[in-house]
Amino acid sequence: MSGIKDIQTGDTERFALLPYSQLVFDMMRAEPKVYWFSYSLRLDPLSAERLAQALQQVLRAHAVFSMEVDDDGMQHLVPKQDIFHGQYHSFDFIEEGGKVVLRVAYNRILLDGLSGIIIAEEVLRAYRGVPIEADRYVDYLRVTEENRLTERYTRSQRWLESEFGGITEAMVHPKTDTPIVGAFIAHEGVLTEDYSEFSKLMSKLTNEQLISPTGLFSLCAALAIMSYNAQDEAALTWAYDGRESEAEQHIVGSLHRDIPLKININNYCSTAEQNTMIASLSEQAIRSERLKLFKQLRRQMREGIVHSNYPYTLTRPNTQLWNYAVNVLVQPTMSDVSEVVPFDFEMIEPTNAEPAKAYSLLDIELYDESCFTVVYRYSATHYKEESIRKYAALVRQYAEWLLTD
């Protein structure tokens, strides 16, 4: 039974929230405004009317926009007459000076990053009168519930606990300038770096070693944690979109998974001697050490995906550690979509906007657009800017070392 059919029949079946949504739901108990995002577009009236029709069609096709979450954190479908407004989303078309402004607000409990791209692409298809794909979100929820009762789920839990059970706070992020005390929502600091000079070398690495940019920067970030903290092992998480089948590519929801990854350098040098050792190795030895690290990385990423049906980093008490781990993620961008929008629009810059909030200690975001960009989003409460610059310099040093023959 598809999600669309469920919406029409008003199915009252209840489902647990997906892991990341549950994390956000728990945070919202203490801070209701957490993870809310908003933006506005200015449109001409004719485009706005067609866009409203297309948007309504798309929102009704995706079950997540008809979900209600109760006080116990369980979700169920509720048929909606007004699909533009829900518990965790709103779309408002407002006339303003001969134009129409579309104001959008949504919470991360509903959507992961890729969901926004799926919605944008489908709105453009609906705008042109092209059919959109079915969304099997409800089926996905059922399979997720059934998965928790399987032996595979238990095996994944055991493997993850065995692999990552010995990780400590000192291994999962650069040492902070201010101690971490309990849960926090802080002001966000941002550092942006241009990596376009490495684009061809990254493509070569992908082709020759099967190492994606996410893998490369996860490895660099882990090695940089080791150098920064003077140790020989580090761990972090990397973002996996969680959509493995063709049908899942069309699901809008919070399918995102944070997968743990661990790297050590015990095989060839201590951290205190790390930079000196790398500098003194012969060309052949350097190549050998790179290959060892790449092999270790591929295994970690492969095994991480295999066992990601168990949400290790998002389950208690593991969240007490992993909520503060460095997270590496590729940010989906709207550039490809915006280039083919068949109407004029203007993004409205917010006025008197509040300072951005940091919900994580340190995220490393990768943007592959006209130039490859690495963005460090960090808690300015816990890190000074110069500390993040020092850490980013180490990441760049390792990227150059791993990419340069």
mmCIF file of C-alpha atoms in Angstrom:
data_model
loop_
_atom_site.group_PDB
_atom_site.id
_atom_site.type_symbol
_atom_site.label_atom_id
_atom_site.label_comp_id
_atom_site.label_asym_id
_atom_site.label_seq_id
_atom_site.Cartn_x
_atom_site.Cartn_y
_atom_site.Cartn_z
ATOM 1 C CA MET A 1 0.000 0.000 0.000
ATOM 2 C CA SER A 2 1.598 3.249 -1.086
ATOM 3 C CA GLY A 3 1.919 6.412 0.912
ATOM 4 C CA ILE A 4 -0.491 8.222 -1.441
ATOM 5 C CA LYS A 5 -3.223 5.645 -0.874
ATOM 6 C CA ASP A 6 -2.682 5.835 2.878
ATOM 7 C CA ILE A 7 -3.212 9.605 2.853
ATOM 8 C CA GLN A 8 -6.494 9.247 1.003
ATOM 9 C CA THR A 9 -7.867 6.544 3.313
ATOM 10 C CA GLY A 10 -6.715 8.166 6.539
ATOM 11 C CA ASP A 11 -4.772 5.134 7.768
ATOM 12 C CA THR A 12 -4.199 5.465 11.545
ATOM 13 C CA GLU A 13 -1.215 3.095 11.692
ATOM 14 C CA ARG A 14 1.438 4.587 13.991
ATOM 15 C CA PHE A 15 5.180 4.521 13.317
ATOM 16 C CA ALA A 16 8.231 5.478 15.332
ATOM 17 C CA LEU A 17 10.122 8.486 14.054
ATOM 18 C CA LEU A 18 13.181 7.757 11.949
ATOM 19 C CA PRO A 19 16.439 8.029 13.948
ATOM 20 C CA TYR A 20 17.488 11.580 13.075
ATOM 21 C CA SER A 21 13.919 12.839 13.391
ATOM 22 C CA GLN A 22 13.801 11.288 16.848
ATOM 23 C CA LEU A 23 16.975 13.167 17.787
ATOM 24 C CA VAL A 24 15.405 16.460 16.660
ATOM 25 C CA PHE A 25 12.119 15.622 18.419
ATOM 26 C CA ASP A 26 13.979 15.053 21.686
ATOM 27 C CA MET A 27 15.840 18.366 21.287
ATOM 28 C CA MET A 28 12.567 20.183 20.624
ATOM 29 C CA ARG A 29 11.217 19.169 24.024
ATOM 30 C CA ALA A 30 13.740 21.552 25.583
ATOM 31 C CA GLU A 31 13.983 24.076 22.726
ATOM 32 C CA PRO A 32 10.870 24.216 20.463
ATOM 33 C CA LYS A 33 12.569 26.435 17.870
ATOM 34 C CA VAL A 34 15.446 24.060 17.221
ATOM 35 C CA TYR A 35 16.156 23.080 13.600
ATOM 36 C CA TRP A 36 13.556 25.385 12.032
ATOM 37 C CA PHE A 37 14.568 26.832 8.651
ATOM 38 C CA SER A 38 12.892 29.491 6.515
ATOM 39 C CA TYR A 39 13.306 31.445 3.298
ATOM 40 C CA SER A 40 11.212 33.648 0.962
ATOM 41 C CA LEU A 41 10.891 33.984 -2.822
ATOM 42 C CA ARG A 42 9.408 36.918 -4.764
ATOM 43 C CA LEU A 43 7.428 35.871 -7.884
ATOM 44 C CA ASP A 44 5.188 37.434 -10.499
ATOM 45 C CA PRO A 45 1.470 36.633 -9.904
ATOM 46 C CA LEU A 46 1.003 34.326 -12.925
ATOM 47 C CA SER A 47 4.017 32.208 -12.014
ATOM 48 C CA ALA A 48 2.895 32.149 -8.374
ATOM 49 C CA GLU A 49 -0.526 30.751 -9.273
ATOM 50 C CA ARG A 50 0.930 27.907 -11.329
ATOM 51 C CA LEU A 51 3.604 27.308 -8.715
ATOM 52 C CA ALA A 52 0.983 27.032 -5.961
ATOM 53 C CA GLN A 53 -0.886 24.394 -7.970
ATOM 54 C CA ALA A 54 2.316 22.450 -8.639
ATOM 55 C CA LEU A 55 3.458 22.699 -5.027
ATOM 56 C CA GLN A 56 0.100 21.467 -3.749
ATOM 57 C CA GLN A 57 0.301 18.457 -6.063
ATOM 58 C CA VAL A 58 3.796 17.595 -4.832
ATOM 59 C CA LEU A 59 3.033 18.038 -1.130
ATOM 60 C CA ARG A 60 -0.006 15.756 -1.423
ATOM 61 C CA ALA A 61 2.118 13.129 -3.178
ATOM 62 C CA HIS A 62 4.545 12.891 -0.238
ATOM 63 C CA ALA A 63 3.163 11.261 2.884
ATOM 64 C CA VAL A 64 5.555 13.021 5.250
ATOM 65 C CA PHE A 65 3.588 16.294 4.829
ATOM 66 C CA SER A 66 0.421 14.558 6.079
ATOM 67 C CA MET A 67 2.050 13.062 9.148
ATOM 68 C CA GLU A 68 1.174 14.134 12.685
ATOM 69 C CA VAL A 69 3.598 13.412 15.537
ATOM 70 C CA ASP A 70 2.077 12.767 18.945
ATOM 71 C CA ASP A 71 3.564 13.510 22.373
ATOM 72 C CA ASP A 72 5.153 10.038 22.459
ATOM 73 C CA GLY A 73 7.101 10.684 19.266
ATOM 74 C CA MET A 74 4.947 8.388 17.118
ATOM 75 C CA GLN A 75 3.775 9.517 13.688
ATOM 76 C CA HIS A 76 0.588 8.671 11.798
ATOM 77 C CA LEU A 77 -1.173 9.873 8.667
ATOM 78 C CA VAL A 78 -3.896 12.498 8.974
ATOM 79 C CA PRO A 79 -5.689 13.585 5.768
ATOM 80 C CA LYS A 80 -5.286 17.360 5.388
ATOM 81 C CA GLN A 81 -7.520 19.812 3.607
ATOM 82 C CA ASP A 82 -4.816 22.470 3.912
ATOM 83 C CA ILE A 83 -1.678 20.667 2.775
ATOM 84 C CA PHE A 84 0.300 23.945 2.825
ATOM 85 C CA HIS A 85 0.288 24.011 6.623
ATOM 86 C CA GLY A 86 1.239 21.232 8.979
ATOM 87 C CA GLN A 87 2.786 20.521 12.324
ATOM 88 C CA TYR A 88 6.319 21.079 11.002
ATOM 89 C CA HIS A 89 5.890 23.025 7.741
ATOM 90 C CA SER A 90 4.194 26.043 6.207
ATOM 91 C CA PHE A 91 4.012 27.496 2.693
ATOM 92 C CA ASP A 92 2.346 30.916 2.406
ATOM 93 C CA PHE A 93 1.701 32.936 -0.766
ATOM 94 C CA ILE A 94 1.326 36.627 0.149
ATOM 95 C CA GLU A 95 0.604 39.558 -2.198
ATOM 96 C CA GLU A 96 3.136 42.328 -1.799
ATOM 97 C CA GLY A 97 3.590 45.374 -4.059
ATOM 98 C CA GLY A 98 2.239 43.804 -7.238
ATOM 99 C CA LYS A 99 4.287 40.656 -6.673
ATOM 100 C CA VAL A 100 3.657 37.468 -4.734
ATOM 101 C CA VAL A 101 5.995 36.357 -1.956
ATOM 102 C CA LEU A 102 6.282 32.671 -1.117
ATOM 103 C CA ARG A 103 7.310 32.187 2.495
ATOM 104 C CA VAL A 104 8.566 28.733 3.382
ATOM 105 C CA ALA A 105 9.252 27.326 6.850
ATOM 106 C CA TYR A 106 9.999 23.730 7.820
ATOM 107 C CA ASN A 107 11.634 21.705 10.520
ATOM 108 C CA ARG A 108 14.481 19.199 10.103
ATOM 109 C CA ILE A 109 12.259 16.580 11.746
ATOM 110 C CA LEU A 110 10.505 16.269 8.359
ATOM 111 C CA LEU A 111 13.276 16.437 5.804
ATOM 112 C CA ASP A 112 16.920 15.673 5.218
ATOM 113 C CA GLY A 113 19.052 17.651 2.769
ATOM 114 C CA LEU A 114 18.328 15.486 -0.263
ATOM 115 C CA SER A 115 14.574 15.784 0.318
ATOM 116 C CA GLY A 116 14.736 19.482 -0.556
ATOM 117 C CA ILE A 117 16.280 18.667 -3.930
ATOM 118 C CA ILE A 118 13.656 15.985 -4.621
ATOM 119 C CA ILE A 119 10.839 18.431 -3.834
ATOM 120 C CA ALA A 120 12.325 21.199 -6.008
ATOM 121 C CA GLU A 121 12.780 18.851 -8.966
ATOM 122 C CA GLU A 122 9.241 17.511 -8.638
ATOM 123 C CA VAL A 123 7.673 20.961 -8.306
ATOM 124 C CA LEU A 124 9.311 21.916 -11.602
ATOM 125 C CA ARG A 125 8.012 18.700 -13.209
ATOM 126 C CA ALA A 126 4.487 19.359 -11.920
ATOM 127 C CA TYR A 127 4.750 23.008 -13.067
ATOM 128 C CA ARG A 128 5.391 21.721 -16.598
ATOM 129 C CA GLY A 129 2.625 19.117 -16.355
ATOM 130 C CA VAL A 130 5.042 16.173 -16.178
ATOM 131 C CA PRO A 131 4.033 13.235 -13.908
ATOM 132 C CA ILE A 132 5.979 12.771 -10.665
ATOM 133 C CA GLU A 133 7.178 9.513 -9.133
ATOM 134 C CA ALA A 134 5.340 7.701 -6.336
ATOM 135 C CA ASP A 135 6.679 8.161 -2.812
ATOM 136 C CA ARG A 136 6.895 4.945 -0.750
ATOM 137 C CA TYR A 137 7.554 6.655 2.574
ATOM 138 C CA VAL A 138 4.960 4.634 4.492
ATOM 139 C CA ASP A 139 6.333 1.388 3.071
ATOM 140 C CA TYR A 140 9.799 2.529 4.150
ATOM 141 C CA LEU A 141 8.542 3.127 7.700
ATOM 142 C CA ARG A 142 7.016 -0.356 7.805
ATOM 143 C CA VAL A 143 10.218 -1.990 6.593
ATOM 144 C CA THR A 144 12.194 0.016 9.173
ATOM 145 C CA GLU A 145 9.895 -1.231 11.949
ATOM 146 C CA GLU A 146 10.223 -4.833 10.742
ATOM 147 C CA ASN A 147 14.007 -4.494 10.471
ATOM 148 C CA ARG A 148 14.270 -3.891 14.235
ATOM 149 C CA LEU A 149 13.052 -7.442 14.840
ATOM 150 C CA THR A 150 15.560 -9.158 12.545
ATOM 151 C CA GLU A 151 18.794 -11.007 13.311
ATOM 152 C CA ARG A 152 20.589 -8.696 10.872
ATOM 153 C CA TYR A 153 19.662 -5.707 13.048
ATOM 154 C CA THR A 154 21.066 -7.465 16.120
ATOM 155 C CA ARG A 155 24.257 -8.459 14.272
ATOM 156 C CA SER A 156 24.768 -4.857 13.152
ATOM 157 C CA GLN A 157 24.327 -3.633 16.721
ATOM 158 C CA ARG A 158 26.915 -6.127 17.989
ATOM 159 C CA TRP A 159 29.419 -5.242 15.264
ATOM 160 C CA LEU A 160 29.092 -1.495 15.868
ATOM 161 C CA GLU A 161 29.397 -1.887 19.632
ATOM 162 C CA SER A 162 32.487 -4.039 19.168
ATOM 163 C CA GLU A 163 34.088 -1.684 16.631
ATOM 164 C CA PHE A 164 33.341 1.634 18.343
ATOM 165 C CA GLY A 165 32.772 0.746 21.979
ATOM 166 C CA GLY A 166 36.220 1.966 23.037
ATOM 167 C CA ILE A 167 35.963 5.431 21.461
ATOM 168 C CA THR A 168 36.318 8.371 23.860
ATOM 169 C CA GLU A 169 35.504 12.085 23.583
ATOM 170 C CA ALA A 170 39.166 12.925 22.972
ATOM 171 C CA MET A 171 39.001 10.953 19.710
ATOM 172 C CA VAL A 172 35.900 12.448 18.056
ATOM 173 C CA HIS A 173 36.681 16.158 17.700
ATOM 174 C CA PRO A 174 39.540 18.642 18.009
ATOM 175 C CA LYS A 175 40.060 19.615 21.632
ATOM 176 C CA THR A 176 37.698 22.478 22.450
ATOM 177 C CA ASP A 177 38.766 25.843 23.854
ATOM 178 C CA THR A 178 35.812 25.816 26.261
ATOM 179 C CA PRO A 179 34.655 22.652 28.049
ATOM 180 C CA ILE A 180 31.456 21.003 26.815
ATOM 181 C CA VAL A 181 28.866 20.989 29.586
ATOM 182 C CA GLY A 182 25.689 19.069 28.781
ATOM 183 C CA ALA A 183 23.533 19.668 25.725
ATOM 184 C CA PHE A 184 23.947 23.030 23.999
ATOM 185 C CA ILE A 185 22.610 25.291 21.296
ATOM 186 C CA ALA A 186 25.264 27.897 20.552
ATOM 187 C CA HIS A 187 26.019 30.656 18.085
ATOM 188 C CA GLU A 188 27.471 29.356 14.857
ATOM 189 C CA GLY A 189 30.867 30.226 13.462
ATOM 190 C CA VAL A 190 31.664 29.644 9.780
ATOM 191 C CA LEU A 191 34.964 29.210 7.956
ATOM 192 C CA THR A 192 34.915 28.691 4.172
ATOM 193 C CA GLU A 193 37.836 27.363 2.129
ATOM 194 C CA ASP A 194 38.261 27.031 -1.638
ATOM 195 C CA TYR A 195 39.519 23.596 -2.723
ATOM 196 C CA SER A 196 39.029 24.042 -6.476
ATOM 197 C CA GLU A 197 42.766 23.561 -7.007
ATOM 198 C CA PHE A 198 42.302 19.936 -5.928
ATOM 199 C CA SER A 199 39.246 19.137 -8.098
ATOM 200 C CA LYS A 200 41.113 17.179 -10.804
ATOM 201 C CA LEU A 201 43.156 15.296 -8.219
ATOM 202 C CA MET A 202 39.976 14.364 -6.323
ATOM 203 C CA SER A 203 38.437 13.007 -9.535
ATOM 204 C CA LYS A 204 41.585 10.997 -10.138
ATOM 205 C CA LEU A 205 41.456 9.610 -6.592
ATOM 206 C CA THR A 206 37.845 8.563 -7.104
ATOM 207 C CA ASN A 207 38.672 6.781 -10.363
ATOM 208 C CA GLU A 208 41.874 5.077 -9.202
ATOM 209 C CA GLN A 209 41.233 4.349 -5.521
ATOM 210 C CA LEU A 210 37.407 4.466 -5.338
ATOM 211 C CA ILE A 211 37.670 7.178 -2.694
ATOM 212 C CA SER A 212 34.847 9.751 -2.888
ATOM 213 C CA PRO A 213 35.248 13.360 -1.692
ATOM 214 C CA THR A 214 33.269 12.366 1.418
ATOM 215 C CA GLY A 215 35.785 9.588 2.071
ATOM 216 C CA LEU A 216 38.788 11.809 1.384
ATOM 217 C CA PHE A 217 37.692 14.558 3.763
ATOM 218 C CA SER A 218 36.596 12.060 6.402
ATOM 219 C CA LEU A 219 40.113 10.649 6.306
ATOM 220 C CA CYS A 220 41.706 14.123 6.348
ATOM 221 C CA ALA A 221 39.445 15.209 9.205
ATOM 222 C CA ALA A 222 40.358 12.125 11.246
ATOM 223 C CA LEU A 223 44.098 12.581 10.656
ATOM 224 C CA ALA A 224 43.744 16.265 11.570
ATOM 225 C CA ILE A 225 42.025 15.339 14.859
ATOM 226 C CA MET A 226 44.978 13.070 15.639
ATOM 227 C CA SER A 227 47.513 15.813 14.949
ATOM 228 C CA TYR A 228 45.495 18.443 16.808
ATOM 229 C CA ASN A 229 45.003 16.241 19.886
ATOM 230 C CA ALA A 230 48.396 14.458 19.729
ATOM 231 C CA GLN A 231 47.084 10.908 19.494
ATOM 232 C CA ASP A 232 47.188 8.017 17.056
ATOM 233 C CA GLU A 233 43.476 7.235 16.592
ATOM 234 C CA ALA A 234 40.375 9.273 15.784
ATOM 235 C CA ALA A 235 36.720 8.726 14.946
ATOM 236 C CA LEU A 236 33.961 10.817 13.432
ATOM 237 C CA THR A 237 30.728 10.441 11.471
ATOM 238 C CA TRP A 238 29.943 10.933 7.816
ATOM 239 C CA ALA A 239 26.528 11.553 6.273
ATOM 240 C CA TYR A 240 24.929 8.877 4.104
ATOM 241 C CA ASP A 241 21.676 9.751 2.326
ATOM 242 C CA GLY A 242 20.243 6.296 3.123
ATOM 243 C CA ARG A 243 18.501 5.824 -0.224
ATOM 244 C CA GLU A 244 19.676 2.486 -1.588
ATOM 245 C CA SER A 245 16.954 1.371 -4.019
ATOM 246 C CA GLU A 246 15.470 3.149 -7.026
ATOM 247 C CA ALA A 247 12.155 3.577 -5.207
ATOM 248 C CA GLU A 248 13.899 5.172 -2.225
ATOM 249 C CA GLN A 249 15.422 7.853 -4.464
ATOM 250 C CA HIS A 250 11.967 9.453 -4.593
ATOM 251 C CA ILE A 251 11.169 9.359 -0.869
ATOM 252 C CA VAL A 252 10.911 12.681 0.955
ATOM 253 C CA GLY A 253 11.703 12.294 4.640
ATOM 254 C CA SER A 254 14.542 12.094 7.137
ATOM 255 C CA LEU A 255 16.298 9.019 5.703
ATOM 256 C CA HIS A 256 19.753 10.508 6.376
ATOM 257 C CA ARG A 257 22.149 8.351 8.434
ATOM 258 C CA ASP A 258 25.248 9.392 10.369
ATOM 259 C CA ILE A 259 27.746 6.560 9.966
ATOM 260 C CA PRO A 260 30.694 6.229 12.368
ATOM 261 C CA LEU A 261 34.217 5.845 11.020
ATOM 262 C CA LYS A 262 37.497 5.118 12.829
ATOM 263 C CA ILE A 263 41.055 5.638 11.574
ATOM 264 C CA ASN A 264 44.329 4.818 13.297
ATOM 265 C CA ILE A 265 47.987 5.277 12.367
ATOM 266 C CA ASN A 266 49.511 2.716 14.729
ATOM 267 C CA ASN A 267 51.050 0.877 11.805
ATOM 268 C CA TYR A 268 53.671 3.405 10.868
ATOM 269 C CA CYS A 269 54.311 6.252 13.306
ATOM 270 C CA SER A 270 53.296 7.861 16.564
ATOM 271 C CA THR A 271 51.366 11.112 16.456
ATOM 272 C CA ALA A 272 54.134 13.100 18.063
ATOM 273 C CA GLU A 273 56.410 12.136 15.159
ATOM 274 C CA GLN A 274 53.695 12.140 12.515
ATOM 275 C CA ASN A 275 54.688 15.146 10.431
ATOM 276 C CA THR A 276 58.407 14.436 10.725
ATOM 277 C CA MET A 277 57.924 10.820 9.690
ATOM 278 C CA ILE A 278 55.807 11.754 6.667
ATOM 279 C CA ALA A 279 58.431 14.273 5.550
ATOM 280 C CA SER A 280 61.267 11.758 5.884
ATOM 281 C CA LEU A 281 59.613 8.817 4.108
ATOM 282 C CA SER A 282 60.801 7.871 0.651
ATOM 283 C CA GLU A 283 58.426 8.338 -2.294
ATOM 284 C CA GLN A 284 57.778 4.590 -2.385
ATOM 285 C CA ALA A 285 57.154 4.456 1.367
ATOM 286 C CA ILE A 286 54.785 7.443 1.196
ATOM 287 C CA ARG A 287 52.789 5.719 -1.526
ATOM 288 C CA SER A 288 52.642 2.576 0.605
ATOM 289 C CA GLU A 289 51.369 4.463 3.649
ATOM 290 C CA ARG A 290 48.708 6.218 1.571
ATOM 291 C CA LEU A 291 47.490 2.881 0.239
ATOM 292 C CA LYS A 292 47.253 1.497 3.785
ATOM 293 C CA LEU A 293 45.127 4.455 4.820
ATOM 294 C CA PHE A 294 42.923 4.180 1.722
ATOM 295 C CA LYS A 295 42.391 0.468 2.388
ATOM 296 C CA GLN A 296 41.469 1.190 6.004
ATOM 297 C CA LEU A 297 39.102 3.973 4.896
ATOM 298 C CA ARG A 298 37.336 1.838 2.266
ATOM 299 C CA ARG A 299 36.773 -0.927 4.803
ATOM 300 C CA GLN A 300 35.395 1.490 7.372
ATOM 301 C CA MET A 301 32.994 3.101 4.908
ATOM 302 C CA ARG A 302 31.879 -0.214 3.413
ATOM 303 C CA GLU A 303 31.288 -1.850 6.792
ATOM 304 C CA GLY A 304 29.630 1.309 8.065
ATOM 305 C CA ILE A 305 27.050 1.206 5.276
ATOM 306 C CA VAL A 306 26.467 -2.533 5.701
ATOM 307 C CA HIS A 307 25.677 -2.081 9.400
ATOM 308 C CA SER A 308 23.888 1.285 9.134
ATOM 309 C CA ASN A 309 20.482 -0.373 9.535
ATOM 310 C CA TYR A 310 21.240 -0.025 13.265
ATOM 311 C CA PRO A 311 21.427 3.727 14.143
ATOM 312 C CA TYR A 312 24.370 3.365 16.514
ATOM 313 C CA THR A 313 25.354 7.038 16.854
ATOM 314 C CA LEU A 314 21.737 8.150 17.385
ATOM 315 C CA THR A 315 20.813 5.701 20.153
ATOM 316 C CA ARG A 316 21.220 6.297 23.859
ATOM 317 C CA PRO A 317 23.596 6.282 25.658
ATOM 318 C CA ASN A 318 25.832 6.558 22.561
ATOM 319 C CA THR A 319 24.485 10.035 21.796
ATOM 320 C CA GLN A 320 26.346 11.363 24.844
ATOM 321 C CA LEU A 321 29.549 10.881 22.837
ATOM 322 C CA TRP A 322 28.575 10.936 19.161
ATOM 323 C CA ASN A 323 26.486 14.122 19.315
ATOM 324 C CA TYR A 324 29.831 15.928 19.633
ATOM 325 C CA ALA A 325 31.699 14.066 16.889
ATOM 326 C CA VAL A 326 32.947 15.864 13.786
ATOM 327 C CA ASN A 327 30.485 15.177 10.967
ATOM 328 C CA VAL A 328 31.479 15.233 7.285
ATOM 329 C CA LEU A 329 28.691 15.725 4.759
ATOM 330 C CA VAL A 330 28.137 16.622 1.135
ATOM 331 C CA GLN A 331 25.527 19.363 1.003
ATOM 332 C CA PRO A 332 23.064 18.928 -1.867
ATOM 333 C CA THR A 333 22.875 22.181 -3.808
ATOM 334 C CA MET A 334 20.097 23.753 -5.850
ATOM 335 C CA SER A 335 22.392 24.986 -8.623
ATOM 336 C CA ASP A 336 21.374 22.344 -11.188
ATOM 337 C CA VAL A 337 17.691 22.840 -10.372
ATOM 338 C CA SER A 338 17.749 26.657 -10.357
ATOM 339 C CA GLU A 339 19.373 26.745 -13.807
ATOM 340 C CA VAL A 340 16.228 25.257 -15.398
ATOM 341 C CA VAL A 341 13.508 27.127 -13.456
ATOM 342 C CA PRO A 342 10.970 28.269 -16.111
ATOM 343 C CA PHE A 343 10.023 31.520 -14.354
ATOM 344 C CA ASP A 344 11.726 34.515 -12.802
ATOM 345 C CA PHE A 345 12.115 34.641 -9.059
ATOM 346 C CA GLU A 346 14.056 36.626 -6.498
ATOM 347 C CA MET A 347 15.406 35.291 -3.236
ATOM 348 C CA ILE A 348 14.568 37.739 -0.460
ATOM 349 C CA GLU A 349 17.340 38.339 2.003
ATOM 350 C CA PRO A 350 16.076 38.277 5.610
ATOM 351 C CA THR A 351 16.180 41.527 7.580
ATOM 352 C CA ASN A 352 17.086 41.641 11.260
ATOM 353 C CA ALA A 353 17.735 37.916 11.171
ATOM 354 C CA GLU A 354 18.897 36.303 14.387
ATOM 355 C CA PRO A 355 22.479 34.966 14.432
ATOM 356 C CA ALA A 356 22.688 31.434 13.074
ATOM 357 C CA LYS A 357 22.548 28.668 15.661
ATOM 358 C CA ALA A 358 25.059 25.836 15.988
ATOM 359 C CA TYR A 359 23.337 22.543 16.761
ATOM 360 C CA SER A 360 26.558 20.583 16.298
ATOM 361 C CA LEU A 361 30.048 21.059 17.652
ATOM 362 C CA LEU A 362 31.741 20.894 14.240
ATOM 363 C CA ASP A 363 30.363 20.006 10.803
ATOM 364 C CA ILE A 364 32.517 19.857 7.693
ATOM 365 C CA GLU A 365 30.310 20.550 4.685
ATOM 366 C CA LEU A 366 31.397 19.818 1.108
ATOM 367 C CA TYR A 367 29.947 21.826 -1.783
ATOM 368 C CA ASP A 368 30.729 20.693 -5.330
ATOM 369 C CA GLU A 369 29.466 23.525 -7.526
ATOM 370 C CA SER A 370 31.378 25.892 -9.832
ATOM 371 C CA CYS A 371 34.287 25.403 -7.437
ATOM 372 C CA PHE A 372 34.796 22.785 -4.734
ATOM 373 C CA THR A 373 34.288 24.409 -1.336
ATOM 374 C CA VAL A 374 34.774 23.128 2.194
ATOM 375 C CA VAL A 375 32.763 24.905 4.902
ATOM 376 C CA TYR A 376 33.460 24.482 8.618
ATOM 377 C CA ARG A 377 30.354 25.188 10.733
ATOM 378 C CA TYR A 378 31.273 25.181 14.377
ATOM 379 C CA SER A 379 30.108 26.190 17.822
ATOM 380 C CA ALA A 380 31.623 29.604 18.446
ATOM 381 C CA THR A 381 30.916 28.979 22.128
ATOM 382 C CA HIS A 382 33.428 26.140 22.215
ATOM 383 C CA TYR A 383 36.000 27.081 19.566
ATOM 384 C CA LYS A 384 37.895 30.268 18.845
ATOM 385 C CA GLU A 385 38.193 31.165 15.185
ATOM 386 C CA GLU A 386 41.957 30.720 15.279
ATOM 387 C CA SER A 387 41.507 27.185 16.603
ATOM 388 C CA ILE A 388 39.251 26.237 13.704
ATOM 389 C CA ARG A 389 41.726 27.833 11.281
ATOM 390 C CA LYS A 390 44.486 25.731 12.806
ATOM 391 C CA TYR A 391 42.398 22.581 12.436
ATOM 392 C CA ALA A 392 41.377 23.493 8.861
ATOM 393 C CA ALA A 393 45.053 24.006 7.975
ATOM 394 C CA LEU A 394 45.764 20.455 9.154
ATOM 395 C CA VAL A 395 42.888 19.121 7.020
ATOM 396 C CA ARG A 396 44.344 20.920 3.988
ATOM 397 C CA GLN A 397 47.828 19.593 4.759
ATOM 398 C CA TYR A 398 46.545 16.010 4.763
ATOM 399 C CA ALA A 399 44.446 16.559 1.633
ATOM 400 C CA GLU A 400 47.534 17.754 -0.216
ATOM 401 C CA TRP A 401 49.597 14.844 1.143
ATOM 402 C CA LEU A 402 46.988 12.235 0.139
ATOM 403 C CA LEU A 403 46.330 13.694 -3.288
ATOM 404 C CA THR A 404 49.792 14.657 -4.493
ATOM 405 C CA ASP A 405 51.963 12.005 -6.139
#
